[in-house]
Short mmCIF file of C-alpha atoms in Angstrom, two decimals:
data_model
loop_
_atom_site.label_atom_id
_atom_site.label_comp_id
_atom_site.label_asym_id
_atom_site.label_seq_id
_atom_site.Cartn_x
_atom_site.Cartn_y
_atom_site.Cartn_z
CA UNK A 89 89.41 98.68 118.54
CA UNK A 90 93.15 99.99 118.10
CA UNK A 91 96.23 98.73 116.99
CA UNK A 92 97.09 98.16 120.06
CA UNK A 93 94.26 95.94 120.74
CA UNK A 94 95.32 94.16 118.11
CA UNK A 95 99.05 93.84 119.01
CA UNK A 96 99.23 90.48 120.73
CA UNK A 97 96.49 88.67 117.62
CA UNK A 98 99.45 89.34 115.12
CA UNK A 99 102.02 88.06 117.19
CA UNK A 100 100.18 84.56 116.94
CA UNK A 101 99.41 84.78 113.51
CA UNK A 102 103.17 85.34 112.68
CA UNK A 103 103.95 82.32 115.40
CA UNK A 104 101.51 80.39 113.70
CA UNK A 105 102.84 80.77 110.03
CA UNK A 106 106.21 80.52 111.07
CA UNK A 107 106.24 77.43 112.66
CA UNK A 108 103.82 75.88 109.53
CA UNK A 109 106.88 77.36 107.45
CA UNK A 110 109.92 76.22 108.93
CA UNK A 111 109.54 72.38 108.53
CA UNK A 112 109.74 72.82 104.69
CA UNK A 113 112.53 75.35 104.52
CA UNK A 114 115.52 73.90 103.09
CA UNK A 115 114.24 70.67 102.19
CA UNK A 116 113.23 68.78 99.33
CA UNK A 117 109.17 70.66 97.80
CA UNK A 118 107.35 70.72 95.35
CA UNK A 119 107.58 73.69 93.20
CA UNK A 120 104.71 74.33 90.98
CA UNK A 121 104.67 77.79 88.99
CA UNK A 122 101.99 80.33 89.24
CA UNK A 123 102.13 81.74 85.67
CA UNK A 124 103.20 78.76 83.08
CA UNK A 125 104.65 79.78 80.15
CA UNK A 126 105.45 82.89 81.51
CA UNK A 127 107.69 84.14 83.75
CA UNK A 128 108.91 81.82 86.93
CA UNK A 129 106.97 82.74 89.73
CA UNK A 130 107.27 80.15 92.48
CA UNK A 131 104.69 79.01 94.92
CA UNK A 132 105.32 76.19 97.33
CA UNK A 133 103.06 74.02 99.87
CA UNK A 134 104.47 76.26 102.69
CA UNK A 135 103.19 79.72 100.88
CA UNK A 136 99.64 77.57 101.21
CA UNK A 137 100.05 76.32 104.52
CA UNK A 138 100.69 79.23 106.48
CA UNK A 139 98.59 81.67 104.69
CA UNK A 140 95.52 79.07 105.29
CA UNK A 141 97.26 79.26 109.55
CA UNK A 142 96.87 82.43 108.86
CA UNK A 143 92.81 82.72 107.74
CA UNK A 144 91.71 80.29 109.93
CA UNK A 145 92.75 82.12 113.09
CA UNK A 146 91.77 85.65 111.75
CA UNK A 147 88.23 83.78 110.73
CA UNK A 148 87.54 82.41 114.50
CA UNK A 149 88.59 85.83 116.22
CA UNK A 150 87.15 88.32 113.91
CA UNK A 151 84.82 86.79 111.67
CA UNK A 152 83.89 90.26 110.68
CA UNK A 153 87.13 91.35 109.48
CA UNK A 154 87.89 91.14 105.01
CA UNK A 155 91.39 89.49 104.06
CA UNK A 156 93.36 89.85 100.97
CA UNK A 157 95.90 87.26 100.46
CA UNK A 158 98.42 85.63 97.48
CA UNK A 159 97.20 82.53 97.70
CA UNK A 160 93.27 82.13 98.40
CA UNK A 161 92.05 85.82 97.27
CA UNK A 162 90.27 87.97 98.64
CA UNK A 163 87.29 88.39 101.26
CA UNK A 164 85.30 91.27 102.48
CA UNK A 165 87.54 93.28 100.95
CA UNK A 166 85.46 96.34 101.61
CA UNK A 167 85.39 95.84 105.48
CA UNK A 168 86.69 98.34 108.06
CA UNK A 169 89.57 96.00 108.98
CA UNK A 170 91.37 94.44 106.23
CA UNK A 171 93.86 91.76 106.84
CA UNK A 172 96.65 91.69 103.91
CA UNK A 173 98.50 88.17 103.47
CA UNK A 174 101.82 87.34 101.87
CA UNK A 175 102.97 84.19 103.63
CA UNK A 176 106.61 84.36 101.90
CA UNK A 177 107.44 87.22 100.24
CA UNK A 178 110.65 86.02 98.69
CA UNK A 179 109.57 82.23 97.83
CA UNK A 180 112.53 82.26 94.91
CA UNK A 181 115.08 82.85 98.12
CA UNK A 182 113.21 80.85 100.05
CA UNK A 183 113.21 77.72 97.37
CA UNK A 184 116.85 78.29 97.32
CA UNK A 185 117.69 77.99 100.71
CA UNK A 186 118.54 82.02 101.21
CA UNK A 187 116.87 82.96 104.81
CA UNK A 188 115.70 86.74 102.83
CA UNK A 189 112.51 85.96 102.45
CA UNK A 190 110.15 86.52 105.46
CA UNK A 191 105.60 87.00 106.53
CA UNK A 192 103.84 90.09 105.83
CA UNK A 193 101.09 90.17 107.77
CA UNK A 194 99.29 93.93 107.48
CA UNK A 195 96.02 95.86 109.17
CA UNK A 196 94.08 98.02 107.31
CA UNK A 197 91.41 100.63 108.62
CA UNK A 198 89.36 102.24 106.39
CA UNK A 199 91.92 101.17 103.76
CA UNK A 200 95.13 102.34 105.27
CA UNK A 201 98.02 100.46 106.67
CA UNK A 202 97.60 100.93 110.83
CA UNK A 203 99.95 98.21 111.78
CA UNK A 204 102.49 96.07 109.92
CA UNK A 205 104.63 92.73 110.39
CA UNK A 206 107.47 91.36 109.03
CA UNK A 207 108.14 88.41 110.57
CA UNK A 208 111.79 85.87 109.17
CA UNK A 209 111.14 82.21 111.67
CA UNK A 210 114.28 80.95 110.68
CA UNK A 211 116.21 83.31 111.78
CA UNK A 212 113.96 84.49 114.21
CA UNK A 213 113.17 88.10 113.69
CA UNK A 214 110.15 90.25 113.31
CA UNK A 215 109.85 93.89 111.95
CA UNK A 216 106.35 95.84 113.36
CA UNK A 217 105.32 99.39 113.18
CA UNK A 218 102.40 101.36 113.54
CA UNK A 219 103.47 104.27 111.44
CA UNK A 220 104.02 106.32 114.89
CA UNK A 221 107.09 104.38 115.67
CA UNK A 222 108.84 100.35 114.35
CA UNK A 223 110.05 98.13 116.41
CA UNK A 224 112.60 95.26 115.60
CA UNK A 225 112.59 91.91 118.06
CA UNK A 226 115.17 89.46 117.05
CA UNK A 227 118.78 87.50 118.43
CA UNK A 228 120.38 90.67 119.06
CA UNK A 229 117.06 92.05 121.51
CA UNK A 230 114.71 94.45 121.20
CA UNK A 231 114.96 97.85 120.34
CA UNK A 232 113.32 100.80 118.37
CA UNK A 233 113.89 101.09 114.83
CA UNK A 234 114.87 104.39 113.17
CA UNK A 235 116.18 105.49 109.34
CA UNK A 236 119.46 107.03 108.75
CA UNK A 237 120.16 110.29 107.33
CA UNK A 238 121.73 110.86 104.06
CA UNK A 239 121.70 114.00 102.02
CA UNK A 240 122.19 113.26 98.39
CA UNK A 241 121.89 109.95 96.01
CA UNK A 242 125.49 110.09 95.31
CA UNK A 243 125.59 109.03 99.33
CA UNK A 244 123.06 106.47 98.89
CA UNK A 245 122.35 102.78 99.06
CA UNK A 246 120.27 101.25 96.63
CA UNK A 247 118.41 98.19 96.75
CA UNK A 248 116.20 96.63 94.42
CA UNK A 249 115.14 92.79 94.19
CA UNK A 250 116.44 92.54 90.93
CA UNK A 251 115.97 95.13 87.52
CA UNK A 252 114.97 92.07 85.58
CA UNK A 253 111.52 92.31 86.93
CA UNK A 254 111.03 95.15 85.74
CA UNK A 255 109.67 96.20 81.99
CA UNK A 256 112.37 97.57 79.67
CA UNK A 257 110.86 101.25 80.24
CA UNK A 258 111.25 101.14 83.70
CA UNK A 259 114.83 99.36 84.10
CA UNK A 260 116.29 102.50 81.59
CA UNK A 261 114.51 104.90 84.48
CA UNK A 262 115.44 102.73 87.18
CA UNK A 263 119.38 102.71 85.86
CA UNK A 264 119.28 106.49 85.86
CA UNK A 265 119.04 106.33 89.56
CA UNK A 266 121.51 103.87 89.54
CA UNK A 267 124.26 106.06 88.02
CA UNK A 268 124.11 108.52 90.62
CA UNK A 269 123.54 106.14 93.62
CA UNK A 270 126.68 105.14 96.02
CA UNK A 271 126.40 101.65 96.14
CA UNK A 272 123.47 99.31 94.28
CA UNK A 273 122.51 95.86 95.70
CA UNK A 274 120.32 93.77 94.24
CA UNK A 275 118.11 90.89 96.41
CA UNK A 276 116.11 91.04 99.56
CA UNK A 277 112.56 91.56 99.01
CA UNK A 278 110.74 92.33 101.88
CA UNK A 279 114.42 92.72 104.39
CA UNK A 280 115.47 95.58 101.70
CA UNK A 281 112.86 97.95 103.42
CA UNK A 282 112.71 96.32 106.90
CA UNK A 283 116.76 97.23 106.68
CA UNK A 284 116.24 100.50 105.62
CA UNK A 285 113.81 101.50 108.56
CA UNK A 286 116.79 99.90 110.59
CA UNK A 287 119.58 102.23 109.17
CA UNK A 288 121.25 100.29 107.36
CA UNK A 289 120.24 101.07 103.79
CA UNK A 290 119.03 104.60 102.09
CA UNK A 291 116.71 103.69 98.67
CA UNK A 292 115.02 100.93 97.71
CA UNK A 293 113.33 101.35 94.23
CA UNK A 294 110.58 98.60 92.84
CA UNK A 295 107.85 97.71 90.32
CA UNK A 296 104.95 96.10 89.95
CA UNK A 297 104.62 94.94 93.00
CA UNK A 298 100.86 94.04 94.23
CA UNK A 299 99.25 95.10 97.74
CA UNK A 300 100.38 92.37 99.73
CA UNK A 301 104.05 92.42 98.81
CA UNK A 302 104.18 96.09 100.20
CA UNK A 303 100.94 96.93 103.08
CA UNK A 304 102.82 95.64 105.54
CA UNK A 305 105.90 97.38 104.90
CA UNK A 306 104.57 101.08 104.73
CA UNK A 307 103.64 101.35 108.35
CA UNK A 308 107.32 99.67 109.54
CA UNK A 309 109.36 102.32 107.45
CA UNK A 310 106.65 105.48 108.58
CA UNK A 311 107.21 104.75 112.15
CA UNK A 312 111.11 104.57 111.69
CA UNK A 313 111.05 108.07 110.43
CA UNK A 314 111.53 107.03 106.47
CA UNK A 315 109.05 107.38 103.44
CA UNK A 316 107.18 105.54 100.92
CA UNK A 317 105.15 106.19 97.79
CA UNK A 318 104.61 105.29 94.32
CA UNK A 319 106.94 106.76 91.75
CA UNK A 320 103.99 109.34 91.07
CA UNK A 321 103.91 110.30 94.55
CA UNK A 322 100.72 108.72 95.31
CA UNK A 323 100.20 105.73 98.71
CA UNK A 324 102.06 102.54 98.05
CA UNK A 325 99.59 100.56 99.98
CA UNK A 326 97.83 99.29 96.43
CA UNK A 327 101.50 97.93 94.97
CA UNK A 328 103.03 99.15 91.55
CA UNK A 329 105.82 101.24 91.11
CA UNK A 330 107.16 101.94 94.67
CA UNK A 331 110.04 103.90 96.25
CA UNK A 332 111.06 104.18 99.50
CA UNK A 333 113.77 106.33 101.33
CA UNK A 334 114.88 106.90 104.63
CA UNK A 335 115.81 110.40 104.14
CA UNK A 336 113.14 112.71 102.28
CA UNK A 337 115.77 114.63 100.49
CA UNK A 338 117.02 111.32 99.13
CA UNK A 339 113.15 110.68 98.06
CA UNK A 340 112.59 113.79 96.81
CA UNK A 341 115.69 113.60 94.00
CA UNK A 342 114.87 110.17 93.29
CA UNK A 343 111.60 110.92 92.18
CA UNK A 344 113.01 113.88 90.03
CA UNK A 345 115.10 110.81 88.23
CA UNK A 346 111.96 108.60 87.82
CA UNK A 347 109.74 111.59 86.55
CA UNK A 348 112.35 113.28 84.17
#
C-alpha cells in the first residue's frame, strides 16, 4: 500500500483524537505526573483517551500494522508499518490553557517516516507531509507548505521549547547558537517545526526528545523543502538531540556550533 492509500485512515484518526481531546481542554483535570520525584512531566485523561481513539481504530483496519505510543507502549514494533503516537505533544501548554500543543500521528515503512500529521482541534489545523511535499489545512484554507530561505544564523530564528530541559552540557552548546542567532523564542513544541516548514521560523534546536515527539514531524519539514537530523548528523526519527532548519546553510553552521 502507499501513503496515499493511507491518506484518508489518518485523517480519521486525527478527527477521532481531536474530538476525544477537546471536551477536556481548558477545563478543570486531573493531572497526575509521569516521573514523581523527578521532573514535572504531565499526563492527563485526554493524552489517554485519544491515544486509546487512536489504537482502537488502527487495530480494526490494520490489525497487522506495530504502534509505538506515550501512553500504552509499544506493539509489533518490528512490523513493516509502524504507527507512532503522541496524543498531545505539549500537555504542559495544553494543562495551561495555551492552544500550542497539538497530535502527532506518524507512518513508518521499513522504519522510516513516509507520512506525518500534526493535527491542533482547537484551533482547527493540521500539518501533513510525505517528505515529497507538506501541506497545511486550517481557518485560513489550504495551501502547500514551503521553508524560507535564510543565509546565515545571525539572520535566523530560533526556537526551542525551553533550555531548561536540557542537561547543563547541552544548554552551554545550545547558548552558543544562541549568541549568534537573530531572534530566540522559547515555547511551541510540536508548532515550532510545523511553523518552520510554513516560513515563518529558520532553527529550531532540541534534546532528548523520544520517537514520538519528533516521527511525525520529519516528513512535514522534508516535504516543505527544510531539514532535520540529530546534532551528529544522523535521522531524527529515533528522538535525542535534534535540529532542524529550513535553510541547509543555516543547518550546516549550526551543527559546526553544536560539534565545536
Amino acid at each position: 500500500m502507499t501513503v496515499i492509500d493511507f491518506a484518508a485512515f489518518i485523517g480519521r484518526l486525527a478527527t477521532s483524537s481531536g474530538d476525544t481531546i477537546l471536551p477536556f481542554f481548558r477545563t478543570s483535570l486531573t493531572i497526575d505526573n509521569k516521573q514523581p520525584g523527578r521532573d514535572f512531566d504531565p499526563v492527563t485523561e485526554a493524552d489517554r483517551a485519544a491515544e486509546a481513539v487512536m489504537r482502537r481504530l488502527i487495530k480494526a483496519s490494520f490489525p497487522q500494522h506495530g504502534i509505538i505510543g506515550e501512553e500504552f507502549g509499544n506493539e509489533r514494533e518490528d512490523a513493516d508499518y509502524v504507527w507512532v503516537l503522541d496524543p498531545i505533544d505539549g500537555t504542559k501548554s495544553f494543562i495551561a490553557g495555551f492552544p500550542v500543543w497539538g497530535t502527532l500521528i506518524a507512518l513508518l515503512h521499513k522504519g522510516a517516516p513516509v507520512f506525518g500529521m500534526m493535527h491542533q482541534p482547537f484551533i482547527g489545523e493540521r500539518f501533513s507531509g510525505d517528505n515529497g511535499s507538506a501541506t497545511y489545512k486550517g481557518p485560513s484554507g489550504e495551501r502547500k507548505l514551503g521553508v524560507r530561505r535564510c543565509a546565515a544564523i545571525k539572520d535566523a530564528t530560533l526556537f526551542t521549547t525551553s533550555p531548561l530541559l536540557m542537561n547543563d552540557g547541552d544548554r552551554g552548546i545550545f547558548e552558543k547558537v544562541q549568541a549568534e542567532a537573530r531572534l530566540t523564542r522559547y515555547g511551541g513544541d510540536c508548532y515550532s517545526y510545523c511553523m518552520l516548514a510554513a516560513g515563518q521560523l529558520d532553527l529550531v534546536i532540541e534534546t532528548e526528545l523520544k520517537p514520538y515527539d519528533v516521527a511525525a514531524l520529519i516528513p512535514i519539514i522534508t516535504g516543505a523543502g527544510g531539514i532535520i537530523t540529530t546534532w551528529d548528523g544522523k535521522p531524527a526519527q529515533n528522538g535525542g538531540r535534534i535540529v532542524a532548519a529550513g535553510d541547509k546553510r543555516v543547518h550546516e553552521a549550526a551543527m559546526k556550533i553544536l560539534n565545536a
